mmCIF file of C-alpha atoms in Angstrom:
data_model
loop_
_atom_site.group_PDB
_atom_site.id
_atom_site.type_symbol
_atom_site.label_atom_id
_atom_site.label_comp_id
_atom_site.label_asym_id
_atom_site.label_seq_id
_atom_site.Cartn_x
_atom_site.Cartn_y
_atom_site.Cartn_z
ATOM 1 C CA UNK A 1 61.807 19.009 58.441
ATOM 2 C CA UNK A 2 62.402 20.714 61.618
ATOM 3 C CA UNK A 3 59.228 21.709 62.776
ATOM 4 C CA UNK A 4 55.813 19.441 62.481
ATOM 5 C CA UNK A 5 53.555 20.428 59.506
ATOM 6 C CA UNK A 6 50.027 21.358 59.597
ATOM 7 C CA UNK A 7 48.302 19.130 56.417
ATOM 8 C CA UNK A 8 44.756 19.208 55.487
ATOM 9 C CA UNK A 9 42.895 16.247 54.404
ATOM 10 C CA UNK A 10 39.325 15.019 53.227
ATOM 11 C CA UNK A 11 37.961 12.276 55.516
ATOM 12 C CA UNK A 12 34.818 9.997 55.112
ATOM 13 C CA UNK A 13 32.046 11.897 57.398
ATOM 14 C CA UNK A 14 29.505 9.137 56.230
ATOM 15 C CA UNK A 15 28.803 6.154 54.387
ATOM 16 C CA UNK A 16 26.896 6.724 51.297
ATOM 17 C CA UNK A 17 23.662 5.502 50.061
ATOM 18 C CA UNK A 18 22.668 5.179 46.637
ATOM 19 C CA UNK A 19 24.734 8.307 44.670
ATOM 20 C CA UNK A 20 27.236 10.088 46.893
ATOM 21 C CA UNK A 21 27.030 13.966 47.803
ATOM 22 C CA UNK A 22 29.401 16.299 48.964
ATOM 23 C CA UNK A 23 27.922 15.712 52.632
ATOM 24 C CA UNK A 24 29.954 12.732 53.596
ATOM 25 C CA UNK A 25 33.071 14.119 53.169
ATOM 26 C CA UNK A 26 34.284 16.324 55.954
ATOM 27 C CA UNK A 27 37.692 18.763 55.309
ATOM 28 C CA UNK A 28 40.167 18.927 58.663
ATOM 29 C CA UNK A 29 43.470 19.349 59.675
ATOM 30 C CA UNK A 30 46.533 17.625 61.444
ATOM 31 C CA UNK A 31 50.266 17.758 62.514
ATOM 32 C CA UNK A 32 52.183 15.275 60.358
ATOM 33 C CA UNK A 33 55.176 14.021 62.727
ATOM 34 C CA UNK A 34 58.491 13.839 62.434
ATOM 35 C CA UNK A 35 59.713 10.962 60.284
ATOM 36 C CA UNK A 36 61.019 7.826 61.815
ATOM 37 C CA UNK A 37 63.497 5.670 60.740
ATOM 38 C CA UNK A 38 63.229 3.902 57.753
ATOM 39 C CA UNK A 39 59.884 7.145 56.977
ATOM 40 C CA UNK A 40 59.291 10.035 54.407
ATOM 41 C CA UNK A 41 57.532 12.910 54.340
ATOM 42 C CA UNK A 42 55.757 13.317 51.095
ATOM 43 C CA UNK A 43 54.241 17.053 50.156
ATOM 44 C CA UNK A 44 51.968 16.001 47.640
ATOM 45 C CA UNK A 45 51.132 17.834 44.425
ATOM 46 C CA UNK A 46 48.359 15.709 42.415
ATOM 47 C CA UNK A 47 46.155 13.016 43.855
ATOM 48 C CA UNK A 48 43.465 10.630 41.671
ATOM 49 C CA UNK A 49 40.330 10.165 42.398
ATOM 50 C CA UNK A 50 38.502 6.984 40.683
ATOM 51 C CA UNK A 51 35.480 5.028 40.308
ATOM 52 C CA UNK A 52 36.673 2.356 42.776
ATOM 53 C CA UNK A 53 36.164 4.169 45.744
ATOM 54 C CA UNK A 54 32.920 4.058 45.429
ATOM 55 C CA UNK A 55 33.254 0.506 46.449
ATOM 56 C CA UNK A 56 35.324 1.022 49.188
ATOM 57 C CA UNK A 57 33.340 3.576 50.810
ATOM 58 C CA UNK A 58 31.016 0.709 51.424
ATOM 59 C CA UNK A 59 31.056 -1.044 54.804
ATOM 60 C CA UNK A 60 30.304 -4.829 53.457
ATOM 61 C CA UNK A 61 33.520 -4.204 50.423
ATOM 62 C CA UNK A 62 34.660 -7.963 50.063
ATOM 63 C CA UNK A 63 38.047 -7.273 48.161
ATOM 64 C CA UNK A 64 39.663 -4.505 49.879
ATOM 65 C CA UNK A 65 39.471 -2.913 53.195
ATOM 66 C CA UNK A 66 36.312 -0.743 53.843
ATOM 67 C CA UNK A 67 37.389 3.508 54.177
ATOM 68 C CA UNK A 68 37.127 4.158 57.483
ATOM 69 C CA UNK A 69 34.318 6.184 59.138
ATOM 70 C CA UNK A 70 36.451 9.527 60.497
ATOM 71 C CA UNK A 71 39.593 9.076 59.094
ATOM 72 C CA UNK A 72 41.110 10.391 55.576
ATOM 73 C CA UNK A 73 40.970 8.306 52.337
ATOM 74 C CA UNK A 74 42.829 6.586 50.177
ATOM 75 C CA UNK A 75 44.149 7.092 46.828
ATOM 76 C CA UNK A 76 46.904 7.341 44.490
ATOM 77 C CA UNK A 77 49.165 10.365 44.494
ATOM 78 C CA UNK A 78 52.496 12.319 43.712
ATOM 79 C CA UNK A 79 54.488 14.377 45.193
ATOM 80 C CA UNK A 80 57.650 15.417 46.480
ATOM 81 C CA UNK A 81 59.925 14.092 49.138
ATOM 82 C CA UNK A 82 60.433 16.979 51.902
ATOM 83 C CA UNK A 83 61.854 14.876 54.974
ATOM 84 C CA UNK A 84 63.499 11.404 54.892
ATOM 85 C CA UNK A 85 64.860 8.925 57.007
ATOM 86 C CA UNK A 86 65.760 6.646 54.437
ATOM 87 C CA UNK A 87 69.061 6.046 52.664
ATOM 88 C CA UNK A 88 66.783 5.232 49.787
ATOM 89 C CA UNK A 89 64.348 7.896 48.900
ATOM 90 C CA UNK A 90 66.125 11.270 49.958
ATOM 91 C CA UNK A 91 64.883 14.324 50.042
ATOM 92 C CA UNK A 92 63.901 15.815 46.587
ATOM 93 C CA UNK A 93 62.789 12.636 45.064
ATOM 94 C CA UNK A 94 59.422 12.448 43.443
ATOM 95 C CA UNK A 95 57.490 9.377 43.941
ATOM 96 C CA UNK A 96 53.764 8.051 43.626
ATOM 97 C CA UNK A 97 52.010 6.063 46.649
ATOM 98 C CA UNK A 98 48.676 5.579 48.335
ATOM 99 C CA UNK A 99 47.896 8.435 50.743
ATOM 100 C CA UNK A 100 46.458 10.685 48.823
ATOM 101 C CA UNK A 101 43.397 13.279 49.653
ATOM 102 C CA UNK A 102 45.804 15.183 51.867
ATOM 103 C CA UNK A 103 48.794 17.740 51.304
ATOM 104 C CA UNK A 104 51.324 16.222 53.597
ATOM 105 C CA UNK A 105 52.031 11.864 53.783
ATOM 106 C CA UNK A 106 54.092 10.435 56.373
ATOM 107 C CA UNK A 107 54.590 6.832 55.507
ATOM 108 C CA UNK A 108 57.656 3.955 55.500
ATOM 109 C CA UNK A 109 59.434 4.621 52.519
ATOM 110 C CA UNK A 110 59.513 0.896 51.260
ATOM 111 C CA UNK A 111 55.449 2.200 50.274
ATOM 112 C CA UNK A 112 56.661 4.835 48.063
ATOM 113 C CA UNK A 113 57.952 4.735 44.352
ATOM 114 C CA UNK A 114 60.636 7.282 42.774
ATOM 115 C CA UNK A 115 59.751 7.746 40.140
ATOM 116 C CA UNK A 116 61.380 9.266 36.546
ATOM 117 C CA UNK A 117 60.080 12.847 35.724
ATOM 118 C CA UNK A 118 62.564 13.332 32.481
ATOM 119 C CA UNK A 119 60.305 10.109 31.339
ATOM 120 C CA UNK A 120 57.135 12.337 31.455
ATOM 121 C CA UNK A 121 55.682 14.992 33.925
ATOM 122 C CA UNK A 122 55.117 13.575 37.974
ATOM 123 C CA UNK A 123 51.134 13.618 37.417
ATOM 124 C CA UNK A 124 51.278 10.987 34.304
ATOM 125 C CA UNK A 125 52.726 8.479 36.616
ATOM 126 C CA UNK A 126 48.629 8.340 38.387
ATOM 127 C CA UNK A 127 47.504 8.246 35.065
ATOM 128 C CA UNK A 128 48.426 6.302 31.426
ATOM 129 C CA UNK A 129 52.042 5.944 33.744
ATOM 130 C CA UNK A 130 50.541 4.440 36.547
ATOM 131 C CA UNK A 131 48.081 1.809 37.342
ATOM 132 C CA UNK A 132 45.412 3.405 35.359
ATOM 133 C CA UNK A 133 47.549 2.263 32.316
ATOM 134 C CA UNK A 134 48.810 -0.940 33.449
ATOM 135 C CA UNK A 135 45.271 -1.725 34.363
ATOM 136 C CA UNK A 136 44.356 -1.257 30.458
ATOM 137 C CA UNK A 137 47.374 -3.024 29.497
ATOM 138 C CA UNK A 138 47.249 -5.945 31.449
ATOM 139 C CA UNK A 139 43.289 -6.682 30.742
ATOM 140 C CA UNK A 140 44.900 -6.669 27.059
ATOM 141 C CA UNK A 141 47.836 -9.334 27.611
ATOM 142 C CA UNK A 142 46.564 -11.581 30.097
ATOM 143 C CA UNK A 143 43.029 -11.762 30.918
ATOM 144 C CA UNK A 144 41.732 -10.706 27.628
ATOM 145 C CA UNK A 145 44.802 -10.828 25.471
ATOM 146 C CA UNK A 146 43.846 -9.078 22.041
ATOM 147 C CA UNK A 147 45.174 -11.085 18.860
ATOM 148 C CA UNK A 148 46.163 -10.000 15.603
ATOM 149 C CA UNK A 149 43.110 -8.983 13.479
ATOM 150 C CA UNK A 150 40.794 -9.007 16.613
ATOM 151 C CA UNK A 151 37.791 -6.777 16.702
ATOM 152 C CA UNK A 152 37.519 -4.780 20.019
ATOM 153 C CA UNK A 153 34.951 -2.973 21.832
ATOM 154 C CA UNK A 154 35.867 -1.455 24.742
ATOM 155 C CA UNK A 155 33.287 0.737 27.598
ATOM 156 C CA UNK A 156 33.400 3.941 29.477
ATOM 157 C CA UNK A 157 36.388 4.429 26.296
ATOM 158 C CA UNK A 158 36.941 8.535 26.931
ATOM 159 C CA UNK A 159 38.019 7.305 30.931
ATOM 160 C CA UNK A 160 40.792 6.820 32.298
ATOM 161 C CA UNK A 161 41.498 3.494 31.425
ATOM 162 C CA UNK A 162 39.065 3.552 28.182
ATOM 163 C CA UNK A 163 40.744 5.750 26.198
ATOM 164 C CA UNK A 164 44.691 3.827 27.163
ATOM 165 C CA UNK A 165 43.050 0.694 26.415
ATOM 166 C CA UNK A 166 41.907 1.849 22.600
ATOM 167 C CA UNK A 167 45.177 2.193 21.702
ATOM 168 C CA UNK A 168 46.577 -0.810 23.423
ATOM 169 C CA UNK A 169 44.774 -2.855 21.340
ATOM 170 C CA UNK A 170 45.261 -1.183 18.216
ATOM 171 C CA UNK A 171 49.132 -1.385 18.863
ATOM 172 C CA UNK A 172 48.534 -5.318 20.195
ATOM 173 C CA UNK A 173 47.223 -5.790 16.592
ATOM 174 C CA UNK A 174 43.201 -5.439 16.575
ATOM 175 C CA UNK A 175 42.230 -4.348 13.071
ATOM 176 C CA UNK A 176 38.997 -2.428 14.463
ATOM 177 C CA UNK A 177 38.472 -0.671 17.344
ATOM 178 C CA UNK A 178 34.970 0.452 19.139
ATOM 179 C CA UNK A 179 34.805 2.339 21.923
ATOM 180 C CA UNK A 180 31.467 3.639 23.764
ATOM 181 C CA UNK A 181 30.866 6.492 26.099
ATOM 182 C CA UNK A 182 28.363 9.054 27.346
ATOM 183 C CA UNK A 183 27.555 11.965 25.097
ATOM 184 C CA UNK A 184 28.276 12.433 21.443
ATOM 185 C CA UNK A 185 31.108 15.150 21.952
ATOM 186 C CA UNK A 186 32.713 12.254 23.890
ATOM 187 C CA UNK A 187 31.957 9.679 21.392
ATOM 188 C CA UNK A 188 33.278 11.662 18.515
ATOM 189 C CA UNK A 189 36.127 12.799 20.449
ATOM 190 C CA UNK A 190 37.302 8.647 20.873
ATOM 191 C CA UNK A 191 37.897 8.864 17.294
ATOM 192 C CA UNK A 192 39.302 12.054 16.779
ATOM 193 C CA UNK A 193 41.365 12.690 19.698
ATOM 194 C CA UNK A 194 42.488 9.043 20.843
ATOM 195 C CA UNK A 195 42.195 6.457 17.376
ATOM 196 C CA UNK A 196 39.422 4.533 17.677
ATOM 197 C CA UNK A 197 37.533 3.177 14.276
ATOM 198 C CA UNK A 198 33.842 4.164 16.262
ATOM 199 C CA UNK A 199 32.574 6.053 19.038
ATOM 200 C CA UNK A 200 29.280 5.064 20.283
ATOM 201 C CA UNK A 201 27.222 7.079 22.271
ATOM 202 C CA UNK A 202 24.968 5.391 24.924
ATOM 203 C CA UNK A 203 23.106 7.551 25.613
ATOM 204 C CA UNK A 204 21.546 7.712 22.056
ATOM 205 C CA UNK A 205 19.837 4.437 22.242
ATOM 206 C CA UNK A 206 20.207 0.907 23.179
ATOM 207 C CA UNK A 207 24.025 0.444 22.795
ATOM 208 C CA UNK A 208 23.475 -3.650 21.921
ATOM 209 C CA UNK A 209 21.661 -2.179 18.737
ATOM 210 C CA UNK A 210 24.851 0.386 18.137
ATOM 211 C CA UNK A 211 27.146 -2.234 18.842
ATOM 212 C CA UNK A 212 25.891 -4.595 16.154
ATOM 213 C CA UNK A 213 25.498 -1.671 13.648
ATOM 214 C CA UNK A 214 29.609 -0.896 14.640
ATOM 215 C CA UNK A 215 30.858 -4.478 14.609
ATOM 216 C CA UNK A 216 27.909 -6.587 12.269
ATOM 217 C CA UNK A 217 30.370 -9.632 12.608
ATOM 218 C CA UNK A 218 30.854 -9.739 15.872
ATOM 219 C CA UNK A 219 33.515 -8.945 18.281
ATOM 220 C CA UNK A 220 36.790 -10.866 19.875
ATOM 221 C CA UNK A 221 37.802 -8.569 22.953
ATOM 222 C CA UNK A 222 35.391 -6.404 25.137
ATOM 223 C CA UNK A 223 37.109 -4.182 27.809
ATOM 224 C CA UNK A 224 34.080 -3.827 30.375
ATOM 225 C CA UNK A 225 34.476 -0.675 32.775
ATOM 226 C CA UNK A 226 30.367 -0.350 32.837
ATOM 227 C CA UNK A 227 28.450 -3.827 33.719
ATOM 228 C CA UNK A 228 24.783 -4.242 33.130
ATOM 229 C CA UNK A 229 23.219 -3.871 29.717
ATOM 230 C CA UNK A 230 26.840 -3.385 28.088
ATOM 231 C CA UNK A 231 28.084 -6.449 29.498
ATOM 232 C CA UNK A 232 24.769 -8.157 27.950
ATOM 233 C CA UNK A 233 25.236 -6.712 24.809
ATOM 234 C CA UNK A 234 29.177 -7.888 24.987
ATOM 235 C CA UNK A 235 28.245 -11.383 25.847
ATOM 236 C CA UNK A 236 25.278 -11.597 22.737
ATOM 237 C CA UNK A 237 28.167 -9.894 20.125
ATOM 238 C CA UNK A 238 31.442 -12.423 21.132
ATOM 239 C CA UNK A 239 32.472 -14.792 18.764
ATOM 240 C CA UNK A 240 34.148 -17.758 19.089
ATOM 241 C CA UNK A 241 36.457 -17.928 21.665
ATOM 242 C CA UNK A 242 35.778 -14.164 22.688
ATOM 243 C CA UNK A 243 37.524 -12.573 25.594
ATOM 244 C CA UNK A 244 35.574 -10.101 28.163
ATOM 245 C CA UNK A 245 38.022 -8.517 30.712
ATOM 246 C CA UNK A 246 36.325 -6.838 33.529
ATOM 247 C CA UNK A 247 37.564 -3.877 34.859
ATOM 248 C CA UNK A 248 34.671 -2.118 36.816
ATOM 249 C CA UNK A 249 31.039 -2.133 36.756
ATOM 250 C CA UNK A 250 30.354 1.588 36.944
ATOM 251 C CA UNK A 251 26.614 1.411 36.251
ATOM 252 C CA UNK A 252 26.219 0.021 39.772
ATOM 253 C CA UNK A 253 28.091 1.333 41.812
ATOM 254 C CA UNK A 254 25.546 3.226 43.629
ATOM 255 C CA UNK A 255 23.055 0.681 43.270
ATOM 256 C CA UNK A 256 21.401 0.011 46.765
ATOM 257 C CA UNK A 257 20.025 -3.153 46.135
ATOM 258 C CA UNK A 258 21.634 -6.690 44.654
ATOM 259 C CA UNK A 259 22.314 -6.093 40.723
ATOM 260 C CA UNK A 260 21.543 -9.049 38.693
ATOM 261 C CA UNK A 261 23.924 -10.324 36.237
ATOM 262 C CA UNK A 262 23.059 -10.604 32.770
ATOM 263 C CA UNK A 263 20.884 -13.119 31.609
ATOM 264 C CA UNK A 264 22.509 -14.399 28.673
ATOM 265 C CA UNK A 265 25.717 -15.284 30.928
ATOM 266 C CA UNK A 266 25.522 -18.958 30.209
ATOM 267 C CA UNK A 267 26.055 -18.198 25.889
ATOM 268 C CA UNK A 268 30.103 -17.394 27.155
ATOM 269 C CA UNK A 269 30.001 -21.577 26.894
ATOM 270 C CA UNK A 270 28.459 -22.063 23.829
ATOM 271 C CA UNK A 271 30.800 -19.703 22.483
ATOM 272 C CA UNK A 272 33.914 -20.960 24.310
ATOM 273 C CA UNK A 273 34.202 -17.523 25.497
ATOM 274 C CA UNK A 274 35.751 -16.199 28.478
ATOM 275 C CA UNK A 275 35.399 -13.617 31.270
ATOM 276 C CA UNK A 276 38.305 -12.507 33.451
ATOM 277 C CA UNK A 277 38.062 -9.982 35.894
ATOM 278 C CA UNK A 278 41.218 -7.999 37.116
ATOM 279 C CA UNK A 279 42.272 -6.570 40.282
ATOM 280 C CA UNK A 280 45.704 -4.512 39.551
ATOM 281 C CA UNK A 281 47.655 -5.556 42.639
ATOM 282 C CA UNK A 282 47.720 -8.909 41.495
ATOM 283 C CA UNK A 283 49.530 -7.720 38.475
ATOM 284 C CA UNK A 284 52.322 -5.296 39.620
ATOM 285 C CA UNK A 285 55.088 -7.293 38.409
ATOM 286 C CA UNK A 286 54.027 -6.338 34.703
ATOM 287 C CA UNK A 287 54.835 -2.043 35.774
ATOM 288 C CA UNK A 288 58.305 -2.348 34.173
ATOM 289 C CA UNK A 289 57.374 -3.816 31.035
ATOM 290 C CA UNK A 290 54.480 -1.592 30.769
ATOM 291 C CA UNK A 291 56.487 1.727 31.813
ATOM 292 C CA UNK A 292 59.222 1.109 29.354
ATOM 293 C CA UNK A 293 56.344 0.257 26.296
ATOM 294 C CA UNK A 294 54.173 3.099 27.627
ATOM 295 C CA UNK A 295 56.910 5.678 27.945
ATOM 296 C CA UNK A 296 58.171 5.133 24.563
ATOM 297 C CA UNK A 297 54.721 5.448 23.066
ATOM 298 C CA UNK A 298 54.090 8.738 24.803
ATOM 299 C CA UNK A 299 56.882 10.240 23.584
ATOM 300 C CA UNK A 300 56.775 9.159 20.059
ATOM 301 C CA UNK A 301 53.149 10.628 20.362
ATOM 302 C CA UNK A 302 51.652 7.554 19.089
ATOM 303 C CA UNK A 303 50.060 7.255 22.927
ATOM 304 C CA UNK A 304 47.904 9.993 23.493
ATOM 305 C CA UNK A 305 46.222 10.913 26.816
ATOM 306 C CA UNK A 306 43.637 13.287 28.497
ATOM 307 C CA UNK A 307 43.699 14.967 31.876
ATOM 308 C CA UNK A 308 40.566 16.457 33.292
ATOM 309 C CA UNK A 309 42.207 18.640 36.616
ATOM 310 C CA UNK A 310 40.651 20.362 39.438
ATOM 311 C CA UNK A 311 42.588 22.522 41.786
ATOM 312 C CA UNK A 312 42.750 22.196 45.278
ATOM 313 C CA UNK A 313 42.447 19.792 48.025
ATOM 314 C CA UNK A 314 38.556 20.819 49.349
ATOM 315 C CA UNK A 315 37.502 20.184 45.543
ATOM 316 C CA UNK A 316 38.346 16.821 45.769
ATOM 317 C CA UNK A 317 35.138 15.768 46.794
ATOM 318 C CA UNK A 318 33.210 17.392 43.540
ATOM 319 C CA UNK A 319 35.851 15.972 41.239
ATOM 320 C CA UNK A 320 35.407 12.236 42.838
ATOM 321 C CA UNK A 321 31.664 12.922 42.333
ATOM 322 C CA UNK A 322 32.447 14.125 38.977
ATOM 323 C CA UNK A 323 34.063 10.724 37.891
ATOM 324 C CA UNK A 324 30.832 9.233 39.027
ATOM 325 C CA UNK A 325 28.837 11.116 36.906
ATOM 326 C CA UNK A 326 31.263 11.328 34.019
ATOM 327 C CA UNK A 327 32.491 14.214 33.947
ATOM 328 C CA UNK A 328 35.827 13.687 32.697
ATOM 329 C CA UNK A 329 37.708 13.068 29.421
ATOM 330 C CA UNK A 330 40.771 10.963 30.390
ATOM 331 C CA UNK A 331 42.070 11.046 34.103
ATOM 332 C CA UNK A 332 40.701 12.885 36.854
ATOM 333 C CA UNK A 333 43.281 14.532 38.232
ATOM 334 C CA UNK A 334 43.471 16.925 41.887
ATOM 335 C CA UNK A 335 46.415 19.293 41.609
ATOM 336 C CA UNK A 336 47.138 20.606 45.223
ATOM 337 C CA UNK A 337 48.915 23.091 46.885
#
């Protein structure tokens, strides 16, 4: 790189309140130095944007550090090495990190991944590649491990993580599978498109009534993405010894006052049931096991996924609030440049 590059990015303008709009994000533009030693310069070409960072855009965040007010976010992304001072990842490598929501990272190469694009295309790595599906697959073998014969609903099920989780469990051996989302092209398209045994549409009525009409004996496994009256209706449909895995809480998000938990929480004892919640970092060690069982499934086609993309950087902000509102089938995806 022998001359500094100019890089847009989308910073935080403002902290939202209740349901974010496209006025607290601001578009600007900097000069990414040179490398230093032991740096890369990544040119990015897709960047995610997830529920989670809804969370984070929050000042009082207790498990991660707050966005800051002014500068650019963070997010997962890919993209191409185009300067390197590191023996390591030279020049021309493709690799996933954490800068994303700008064209151009600068960052210490130990922070940066190569990744294998004969494996499956660059963008798949943010997606059933990356930790969107080792978040799905880990809720399935360790906090909410699925057991031969189980019955398993799972929440927010056309998402990212949804619709990877489905099949998980089917391959992990559940005999049925339920999935729920919002719509009924999305609900029919869970069983069509990605396996599952029912698609459930919440939006059609109270899903605990759906739920017990799907699974009338109960379920084993519930994948929660959504919180509130799913998690309820979760809790009242476990059986014995029943397994909830909590991934996100989606329905409150934007809440802007304390949300309640559900009030038949205390019925996980009576049941000897369990609830787990998982934060991905703390389970990074299982990305080789899950990249070698993903990648195989993917390209036996027995693992199928959904992309939902928008192009360019300054959309980022519609397709973040688009993933709020669900909008998407699969992964939300930003392809830049």
């Amino acid at each position: 790189m022998s001359d500094e590059l100019m890089s847009r990015e989308i910073r935080l303008a403002a902290r939202p309140v209740g349901e974010p709009t496209a006025e607290i994000f601001e578009l600007a533009e900097t000069r990414v130095p040179q490398p230093a030693e032991g740096q890369i310069v990544v040119r990015n070409t897709w960047m995610s944007v997830d529920p989670y960072m809804r969370e984070w855009m929050r000042e009082d965040v207790e498990y991660a550090r707050p966005y800051e007010l002014g500068a650019p976010l963070l997010g997962s992304a890919v993209g191409e090495v185009v300067a390197s001072r590191s023996a390591a990842v030279p020049v021309g490598a493709t690799v996933t990190h954490f800068l994303g929501w700008r064209e151009y990272a600068l960052l210490d190469a130990a922070e940066a991944t190569v990744v294998d694009t004969s494996l499956a295309p660059a963008e798949v790595y943010l997606g059933p590649l990356g930790t969107t599906g080792l978040t799905a697959y880990a809720t399935l073998t360790r906090i909410a491990p699925v057991r031969e014969g189980d019955v398993v609903w799972v929440s927010a099920a056309a998402g990212a993580v949804g619709s990877i989780a489905g099949q998980v469990a089917r391959k992990l051996g559940a005999a049925r599978v339920i999935g729920s989302a919002g719509g009924p092209e999305k609900a029919e398209k869970l069983v069509t498109t990605f396996g599952f045994d029912a698609g459930l549409d919440h939006r059609a009525g109270p899903i605990a009534k759906q739920l017990a009409e799907a699974a009338p004996g109960g379920i084993d496994v519930y994948v929660d993405n959504v919180g509130g009256d799913h998690l309820r209706a979760a809790i009242a449909a476990l059986r014995e010894r029943g397994r909830i895995g909590m991934v996100g809480a989606i329905s409150a998000y934007n809440a802007t006052e304390p949300v309640p938990g559900p009030d038949n929480l205390f019925r996980l004892a009576s049941k000897n049931a369990t609830l787990g919640g998982i934060y991905i970092p703390g389970h990074l060690d299982l990305f080789p096991e899950w990249i070698e069982r993903g990648a195989a499934w993917i390209a036996d086609g027995s693992l199928r996924y959904e992309q939902t993309v928008v192009d360019g950087l300054e959309r980022a902000p519609e397709a973040f609030l688009g993933v709020l509102r669900g909008a998407n089938t699969g992964k939300m995806l930003v392809r830049l440049g």
